[in-house]
Coordinates of C-alpha atoms and ligand atoms in Angstrom, one line a residue:
M643 CA -3.9 -16.6 -38.1
N644 CA -4.1 -12.6 -39.4
L645 CA -4.8 -9.8 -36.8
Q646 CA -3.8 -6.9 -38.5
A647 CA -8.4 -6.1 -37.7
H648 CA -8.7 -7.0 -34.4
P649 CA -8.8 -5.2 -31.1
D650 CA -5.0 -5.4 -29.3
S651 CA -7.3 -7.2 -26.2
L652 CA -7.9 -9.9 -29.2
A653 CA -4.6 -10.6 -30.3
R654 CA -3.6 -10.6 -26.4
A655 CA -6.3 -13.3 -25.4
L656 CA -5.1 -15.7 -28.9
D657 CA -1.3 -15.7 -27.3
E658 CA -2.7 -16.3 -24.0
F659 CA -5.1 -19.2 -25.0
R660 CA -2.0 -21.2 -27.0
R661 CA -0.1 -20.6 -23.4
Q662 CA -3.0 -22.1 -21.2
F663 CA -4.4 -24.3 -23.5
G664 CA -2.6 -25.2 -26.5
G665 CA -4.3 -25.3 -30.0
E666 CA -6.0 -23.0 -32.6
P667 CA -8.7 -21.4 -30.6
R668 CA -12.6 -20.2 -33.0
I669 CA -13.9 -17.1 -31.5
F670 CA -16.7 -15.7 -30.5
R671 CA -18.1 -12.3 -29.3
A672 CA -20.7 -10.7 -27.9
P673 CA -21.4 -7.1 -27.3
G674 CA -22.3 -5.2 -24.1
R675 CA -25.4 -2.4 -24.3
V676 CA -26.1 1.4 -23.9
N677 CA -30.0 2.2 -23.1
L678 CA -31.0 4.8 -24.7
I679 CA -34.6 5.5 -22.7
G680 CA -36.9 2.5 -20.8
G681 CA -35.3 2.5 -17.1
H682 CA -35.9 -0.2 -15.3
L683 CA -38.9 -1.3 -18.0
D684 CA -37.9 -4.8 -19.3
Y685 CA -38.5 -6.7 -15.8
N686 CA -42.1 -4.1 -16.2
E687 CA -42.9 -6.3 -20.0
G688 CA -42.6 -2.4 -21.4
W689 CA -40.3 -1.4 -24.1
V690 CA -36.9 -0.6 -23.9
L691 CA -34.4 1.6 -26.0
P692 CA -30.9 0.0 -26.3
I693 CA -28.3 -0.2 -28.6
A694 CA -25.4 -2.7 -28.4
I695 CA -22.5 -0.8 -28.1
D696 CA -18.8 -1.7 -29.7
R697 CA -17.2 -3.2 -27.1
S698 CA -17.4 -7.2 -26.0
C699 CA -16.7 -10.0 -24.7
Y700 CA -14.5 -12.2 -26.9
V701 CA -15.1 -16.0 -26.3
L702 CA -12.3 -18.4 -27.5
V703 CA -13.0 -22.1 -27.5
R704 CA -11.8 -25.1 -28.2
R705 CA -13.4 -28.5 -27.6
R706 CA -12.3 -31.0 -25.4
N707 CA -12.6 -35.2 -25.5
D708 CA -14.0 -35.4 -22.3
R709 CA -16.7 -33.5 -20.5
V710 CA -14.6 -30.6 -18.3
L711 CA -15.0 -27.2 -18.8
R712 CA -11.8 -25.4 -18.0
V713 CA -12.1 -21.7 -18.1
H714 CA -9.2 -18.7 -18.2
S715 CA -11.0 -15.3 -17.4
A716 CA -8.0 -12.0 -18.1
H717 CA -9.5 -10.1 -16.1
F718 CA -9.4 -12.4 -13.4
N719 CA -6.5 -14.2 -14.6
E720 CA -7.8 -17.0 -12.7
T721 CA -8.8 -21.0 -14.6
L722 CA -10.9 -23.1 -13.5
E723 CA -12.9 -26.3 -14.0
F724 CA -15.7 -28.1 -13.7
C725 CA -18.4 -30.5 -15.1
P726 CA -21.9 -29.3 -16.1
G727 CA -23.3 -31.5 -13.4
D728 CA -21.0 -30.0 -10.2
S729 CA -22.9 -28.7 -7.6
R730 CA -23.6 -24.6 -7.9
P731 CA -21.3 -22.3 -6.3
S732 CA -22.2 -20.5 -3.3
S733 CA -20.4 -17.2 -3.6
H734 CA -21.1 -14.7 -6.2
H735 CA -17.8 -15.8 -8.0
W736 CA -17.4 -15.2 -12.3
S737 CA -17.5 -18.3 -13.1
T738 CA -21.2 -18.6 -12.0
Y739 CA -21.9 -16.8 -15.0
V740 CA -20.1 -19.8 -16.9
R741 CA -21.3 -22.2 -14.4
G742 CA -24.9 -20.5 -15.3
V743 CA -24.6 -20.3 -19.1
A744 CA -24.2 -24.3 -18.8
W745 CA -25.8 -25.4 -17.1
S746 CA -28.7 -23.3 -18.9
L747 CA -28.4 -24.5 -22.1
A748 CA -27.9 -28.4 -20.8
R749 CA -31.9 -28.2 -20.3
E750 CA -32.0 -27.4 -24.8
V751 CA -28.7 -29.4 -25.5
P752 CA -28.5 -32.3 -23.0
A753 CA -24.9 -33.4 -25.0
L754 CA -22.7 -30.6 -24.3
P755 CA -18.5 -31.1 -24.8
G756 CA -16.0 -30.3 -23.0
A757 CA -14.2 -26.8 -23.9
N758 CA -11.0 -24.7 -23.0
L759 CA -12.3 -21.3 -22.9
L760 CA -10.0 -18.1 -22.7
I761 CA -12.6 -15.0 -21.1
E762 CA -11.8 -11.4 -22.9
S763 CA -13.6 -8.5 -22.8
E764 CA -13.6 -4.6 -23.2
V765 CA -16.7 -4.3 -22.0
P766 CA -16.2 -2.8 -17.8
L767 CA -17.3 -4.8 -15.3
G768 CA -20.1 -3.4 -13.0
S769 CA -20.9 -0.5 -14.8
G770 CA -24.1 -0.9 -16.1
L771 CA -22.7 -1.3 -19.6
S772 CA -23.6 -4.7 -19.0
S773 CA -20.4 -7.1 -19.2
S774 CA -22.5 -10.4 -17.9
A775 CA -25.0 -10.8 -20.8
A776 CA -22.3 -9.6 -23.0
L777 CA -20.1 -13.2 -21.5
E778 CA -23.1 -15.5 -21.2
V779 CA -24.2 -14.6 -24.6
A780 CA -20.5 -14.9 -25.8
V781 CA -19.8 -18.3 -23.5
G782 CA -23.7 -19.7 -25.3
F783 CA -22.6 -18.4 -28.5
A784 CA -19.2 -21.2 -28.7
L785 CA -21.0 -24.0 -26.7
L786 CA -24.1 -23.8 -28.7
S787 CA -21.8 -23.6 -32.3
L788 CA -19.1 -26.5 -30.6
A789 CA -21.8 -28.7 -30.1
E790 CA -23.7 -28.3 -33.9
A791 CA -26.6 -27.2 -32.1
K792 CA -28.8 -25.2 -33.9
I793 CA -29.0 -21.3 -32.7
D794 CA -32.2 -19.5 -32.3
P795 CA -31.0 -15.6 -30.5
V796 CA -34.2 -15.7 -28.2
V797 CA -33.3 -19.5 -27.1
L798 CA -30.4 -18.3 -26.8
A799 CA -31.2 -15.0 -24.9
L800 CA -33.7 -16.7 -22.7
A801 CA -31.7 -19.7 -21.4
C802 CA -29.0 -16.6 -20.7
Q803 CA -31.3 -14.3 -18.7
R804 CA -32.8 -18.4 -16.5
A805 CA -28.5 -18.8 -15.9
E806 CA -28.4 -15.3 -14.0
N807 CA -31.4 -14.9 -12.8
E808 CA -31.5 -19.0 -11.6
Y809 CA -28.2 -19.4 -11.5
V810 CA -26.2 -16.5 -10.3
G811 CA -29.5 -15.4 -8.4
M812 CA -29.9 -12.1 -9.9
R813 CA -33.5 -11.4 -11.6
C814 CA -32.5 -8.9 -14.9
G815 CA -34.9 -9.1 -17.5
I816 CA -34.1 -9.7 -20.5
M817 CA -32.9 -6.5 -22.5
D818 CA -29.3 -7.2 -21.9
Q819 CA -28.9 -10.9 -23.3
F820 CA -31.3 -9.4 -26.1
A821 CA -29.3 -6.3 -27.1
A822 CA -26.4 -8.6 -27.5
C823 CA -28.0 -10.9 -29.1
F824 CA -29.9 -9.4 -31.6
G825 CA -27.7 -5.6 -32.3
R826 CA -27.3 -4.4 -35.3
R827 CA -25.3 -1.5 -36.4
G828 CA -26.1 2.2 -36.7
C829 CA -29.3 1.2 -35.4
A830 CA -31.0 1.6 -31.9
L831 CA -33.2 -1.8 -31.1
L832 CA -37.0 -1.6 -29.9
I833 CA -37.8 -4.2 -27.5
D834 CA -41.3 -4.7 -26.2
C835 CA -40.4 -6.8 -23.1
R836 CA -43.7 -8.8 -23.7
T837 CA -44.1 -10.3 -26.7
L838 CA -40.2 -10.0 -27.2
A839 CA -40.8 -8.6 -30.8
V840 CA -37.5 -7.1 -31.9
E841 CA -37.3 -3.6 -34.3
P842 CA -33.9 -2.1 -36.2
L843 CA -34.4 1.6 -35.9
P844 CA -32.6 3.4 -37.7
I845 CA -30.5 6.2 -35.7
D846 CA -28.3 8.8 -37.8
E847 CA -24.5 9.0 -36.8
T848 CA -24.0 11.5 -38.8
R849 CA -26.5 13.9 -36.8
V850 CA -26.1 12.5 -33.3
R851 CA -23.9 10.2 -31.4
V852 CA -24.3 8.3 -27.8
V853 CA -22.0 8.9 -25.7
V854 CA -21.2 6.7 -22.9
A855 CA -19.9 8.4 -19.7
N856 CA -18.4 6.1 -16.6
T857 CA -18.7 8.0 -13.3
M858 CA -16.3 4.9 -11.9
V859 CA -18.1 4.9 -8.7
K860 CA -20.2 1.7 -7.7
H861 CA -22.4 1.4 -5.0
A862 CA -22.9 -2.1 -3.5
L863 CA -26.2 -2.0 -2.7
A864 CA -26.4 -2.3 -6.0
S865 CA -28.2 -5.8 -6.9
S866 CA -30.1 -5.6 -3.4
E867 CA -31.5 -2.5 -4.7
Y868 CA -32.4 -4.1 -8.1
N869 CA -34.1 -7.1 -6.7
I870 CA -36.6 -4.5 -4.0
R871 CA -36.8 -2.5 -6.9
R872 CA -38.7 -6.0 -8.9
R873 CA -40.7 -7.0 -5.9
E874 CA -41.9 -3.0 -5.7
C875 CA -43.1 -3.0 -9.0
E876 CA -44.8 -6.1 -8.6
E877 CA -46.6 -5.2 -5.2
A878 CA -48.0 -1.9 -7.1
A879 CA -49.0 -4.1 -9.7
A880 CA -50.6 -6.6 -7.6
R881 CA -52.8 -3.3 -5.9
A882 CA -53.2 -2.7 -9.2
R883 CA -54.7 -5.2 -10.6
Q884 CA -57.9 -5.4 -7.7
S885 CA -59.5 -3.6 -9.6
R886 CA -59.0 -4.9 -13.2
P887 CA -58.5 -8.7 -12.8
S888 CA -56.2 -8.6 -16.3
L889 CA -53.6 -6.4 -15.5
R890 CA -50.6 -8.6 -15.2
T891 CA -47.8 -5.8 -15.3
L892 CA -47.7 -2.0 -15.1
R893 CA -47.3 -2.1 -18.8
D894 CA -51.0 -2.3 -18.1
V895 CA -52.3 1.0 -16.9
S896 CA -51.2 5.0 -17.7
W897 CA -50.4 6.8 -15.0
P898 CA -53.6 8.7 -15.2
E899 CA -55.7 6.0 -14.2
I900 CA -53.6 4.4 -11.6
E901 CA -52.8 8.3 -9.8
S902 CA -55.8 8.4 -7.9
E903 CA -56.2 5.6 -6.0
S904 CA -52.1 4.8 -5.5
R905 CA -52.8 8.2 -3.0
A906 CA -53.5 5.4 -0.6
W907 CA -50.9 3.1 -1.3
P908 CA -47.2 3.4 0.7
E909 CA -45.4 5.8 -0.8
N910 CA -42.2 4.1 -2.7
L911 CA -44.9 1.8 -4.2
R912 CA -47.0 4.8 -5.8
R913 CA -43.3 6.7 -6.6
R914 CA -42.0 3.3 -8.3
A915 CA -45.6 2.7 -10.3
R916 CA -45.7 6.6 -11.7
H917 CA -41.3 6.1 -12.7
V918 CA -42.4 2.9 -14.8
T919 CA -46.0 4.7 -16.1
T920 CA -44.5 7.5 -17.1
E921 CA -41.0 5.8 -18.6
I922 CA -43.6 4.2 -21.0
S923 CA -45.0 7.1 -22.2
R924 CA -41.6 8.5 -22.6
V925 CA -40.2 6.0 -24.6
K926 CA -43.3 5.5 -27.2
D927 CA -42.3 10.1 -27.4
A928 CA -39.1 8.6 -27.6
V929 CA -39.6 6.1 -31.1
R930 CA -41.8 8.7 -33.0
A931 CA -38.8 10.6 -31.8
L932 CA -35.8 9.1 -33.7
R933 CA -38.4 7.6 -36.4
A934 CA -38.7 11.4 -37.3
S935 CA -34.4 11.7 -36.4
D936 CA -36.2 14.3 -34.1
F937 CA -33.2 13.9 -32.0
A938 CA -34.3 17.4 -30.1
S939 CA -37.2 15.9 -28.9
L940 CA -34.8 12.5 -28.1
G941 CA -33.2 14.2 -25.9
R942 CA -35.0 15.6 -23.9
L943 CA -37.4 12.4 -23.0
M944 CA -34.0 11.0 -22.5
S945 CA -33.4 13.8 -20.1
E946 CA -36.6 13.6 -18.4
S947 CA -36.5 9.9 -17.6
H948 CA -33.2 10.6 -15.5
E949 CA -35.7 13.2 -13.8
S950 CA -37.9 9.9 -12.9
L951 CA -35.0 7.6 -12.5
D952 CA -33.8 9.8 -9.5
A953 CA -37.1 11.3 -8.2
D954 CA -39.4 8.4 -8.2
Y955 CA -37.4 5.1 -8.7
Q956 CA -34.4 6.9 -6.7
V957 CA -31.6 4.4 -8.2
T958 CA -29.4 7.1 -9.2
S959 CA -26.3 8.4 -7.3
P960 CA -24.0 12.0 -6.6
E961 CA -21.8 11.2 -9.4
L962 CA -23.9 10.1 -12.1
N963 CA -26.2 13.4 -10.8
S964 CA -22.7 15.6 -11.2
M965 CA -22.1 14.0 -14.4
V966 CA -25.8 14.4 -16.2
A967 CA -25.5 17.7 -14.4
I968 CA -22.7 19.0 -15.6
A969 CA -23.4 17.4 -19.4
R970 CA -26.6 19.7 -19.7
G971 CA -24.4 22.1 -19.2
L972 CA -22.3 21.5 -22.2
P973 CA -22.6 22.8 -25.9
G974 CA -23.9 19.8 -27.5
V975 CA -26.0 17.9 -25.7
L976 CA -29.6 16.9 -26.3
G977 CA -29.9 14.6 -23.1
A978 CA -28.5 12.8 -20.5
R979 CA -29.3 10.5 -18.2
M980 CA -28.4 8.0 -16.2
T981 CA -27.5 3.7 -17.8
G982 CA -28.2 0.4 -16.0
G983 CA -29.3 -0.6 -13.1
G984 CA -28.2 2.5 -11.1
F985 CA -26.5 3.3 -7.7
G986 CA -23.6 4.3 -10.0
G987 CA -22.1 3.3 -13.7
C988 CA -22.4 5.1 -16.8
T989 CA -24.8 7.4 -18.1
V990 CA -25.7 7.9 -21.4
N991 CA -26.0 11.2 -23.5
L992 CA -27.3 12.0 -27.1
V993 CA -24.9 14.8 -28.4
L994 CA -24.7 16.7 -31.7
A995 CA -21.9 15.2 -33.7
E996 CA -20.2 18.1 -34.5
H997 CA -19.6 18.4 -30.7
A998 CA -19.2 14.8 -30.2
E999 CA -15.7 15.5 -29.7
S1000 CA -15.5 18.5 -27.2
F1001 CA -17.6 17.4 -25.7
A1002 CA -16.5 14.5 -24.4
S1003 CA -13.6 15.7 -23.1
A1004 CA -15.0 18.8 -21.3
L1005 CA -17.2 16.1 -19.2
A1006 CA -14.1 14.2 -18.6
H1007 CA -12.5 17.2 -17.3
A1008 CA -15.6 19.0 -15.5
Y1009 CA -16.7 15.5 -13.9
E1010 CA -13.0 14.9 -12.4
A1011 CA -12.9 18.3 -11.3
E1012 CA -16.1 18.7 -9.3
T1013 CA -15.5 14.2 -8.0
R1014 CA -12.2 13.6 -8.1
H1015 CA -12.4 10.2 -9.9
R1016 CA -11.0 10.2 -13.3
P1017 CA -14.0 8.8 -15.7
D1018 CA -13.9 7.5 -18.5
V1019 CA -15.6 9.1 -21.6
T1020 CA -16.5 7.0 -24.5
I1021 CA -18.0 8.2 -28.2
C1022 CA -19.9 5.1 -29.0
R1023 CA -20.9 3.3 -32.1
A1024 CA -24.1 0.7 -32.3
S1025 CA -22.7 -2.4 -33.6
D1026 CA -23.8 -6.3 -34.8
G1027 CA -24.9 -8.7 -31.8
A1028 CA -23.3 -11.7 -31.3
C1029 CA -21.3 -13.9 -34.1
E1030 CA -18.4 -15.7 -34.8
I1031 CA -15.2 -14.0 -35.5
E1032 CA -13.3 -16.3 -38.1
P1033 CA -9.9 -13.4 -38.7
W1034 CA -8.6 -16.1 -40.7
K1035 CA -10.6 -14.9 -43.6
N1036 CA -10.1 -12.4 -45.2
S1037 CA -13.3 -9.8 -44.5
R1038 CA -14.1 -8.7 -48.0
Q1039 CA -17.9 -7.9 -47.3
S1040 CA -17.0 -6.0 -44.3
A1041 CA -16.5 -2.7 -44.6
G1042 CA -13.2 -0.4 -42.4
G1043 CA -11.2 -4.7 -42.8
S1044 CA -13.2 -5.8 -39.6
P1045 CA -12.7 -9.2 -39.8
A1046 CA -15.6 -11.7 -41.3
A1047 CA -17.9 -12.9 -39.3
R1048 CA -21.3 -15.4 -38.8
S1049 CA -23.6 -13.4 -37.1
L1050 CA -26.4 -14.8 -34.9
S1051 CA -29.6 -13.0 -36.0
Ligands
ADP1976 P1 -22.9 -4.8 -15.6 O1 -23.3 -6.7 -16.2 O2 -23.4 -3.8 -15.4 O3 -21.1 -5.4 -16.1 P2 -23.2 -7.7 -13.3 O4 -23.2 -7.3 -11.9 O5 -24.6 -7.5 -14.2 O6 -22.7 -5.5 -13.8 O7 -22.2 -7.9 -14.1 C1 -20.4 -7.9 -13.9 C2 -20.2 -9.7 -13.5 O8 -19.7 -10.1 -14.8 C3 -18.8 -9.9 -12.9 O9 -18.4 -9.5 -11.4 C4 -18.6 -10.8 -12.9 O10 -18.7 -11.9 -11.8 C5 -18.9 -10.7 -14.4 N1 -18.0 -11.4 -15.6 C6 -18.5 -9.8 -16.5 N2 -17.4 -9.5 -17.4 C7 -16.2 -10.5 -17.6 C8 -14.7 -11.1 -17.3 N3 -14.4 -11.2 -19.0 N4 -14.4 -12.5 -16.7 C9 -15.0 -13.0 -15.7 N5 -16.4 -12.1 -15.4 C10 -16.8 -11.5 -16.0
MG1977 MG1 -25.5 -7.2 -15.6

């Protein structure tokens, strides 16, 4: 097998697979993502604008003759075995995500075969780049492929979301799984989280680059506060619905429409509603800006989004605010905001291409000097979504020596 074109992580994973399980696996990958704008809008049925990033979760897989799933995570250096029908573990162990996908897919494909799986990921865990959806989609794609089932990317994304919502207990929206499935090289994805329509919008990476900066700090309340924000949005929508029976979510109103009535609401609900409704307007403006390659406006809207997530949605952290404040003082930056659920994790920065390298190193230095945390700052490329990698094929059809890939969407 020719692995010259592959990242070290994949070569390591292949060695580990042979050692743990023996034989030659099939290899599937799904990317992490970063959202340019549209923070906390997916579960409000709004619009979001993520890119799939060039960091992936790899699942190496080989069919077994029984129904057992035996799974090794290189990150945790741990191997576990279970059957699809086994009772649900109570803890939030990493294997819950894998079990959840098998549980969820069993509704689509009742006779999932047993398999040995090895998981290796370049997506940092719990940093807001969606290592969880990358894992779910790569595992789901692998299991469906082994079962020789038809793979509809919408069905796969929804099955993975159901796994995270109902099995893991994290009430995430659909953005992460959609970005992992539908990512497109050189493009942001405009996702309508109500209709599930996806439109790739090209980003001219010769003019601007997306720089992701990991604060390396994650506060423990991230997942509990996420579920609280969801509930608050539902409560705000219920209040707005009293005079608008057809309203389903906060997507169905604008801020000017509810500004005066929301003065009578509890302050937290008013703030959440103001963030959601104004963020929806910002995404629409951002899409117009991106279509016109007006990157200055896109960057400005990203920065406004951060202010709203800080003041109204209250999901930032001191470290995220420091990273954003430092970024805004550096040459070439057009916009900076937190990305993901918040309370730590990563920021996303839109930077003029010629400044991207110097921006990344200056940001890393200044943030470390200020906080004593050494950040991970990466210039990302917008990448393709989930695919099977076939390293033994000579990949003449793909540029840059990258492996041949059978794509999902
Ligand atoms: P994010 O999706 O932003 O990275 P989450 O808290 O949603 O953060 O998901 C992180 C969780 O996903 C991890 O704690 C772990 O349970 C699971 N996970 C992600 N990647 C891996 C991996 N390579 N091996 C095992 N579990 C993983
Ligand atoms: Mg996640």
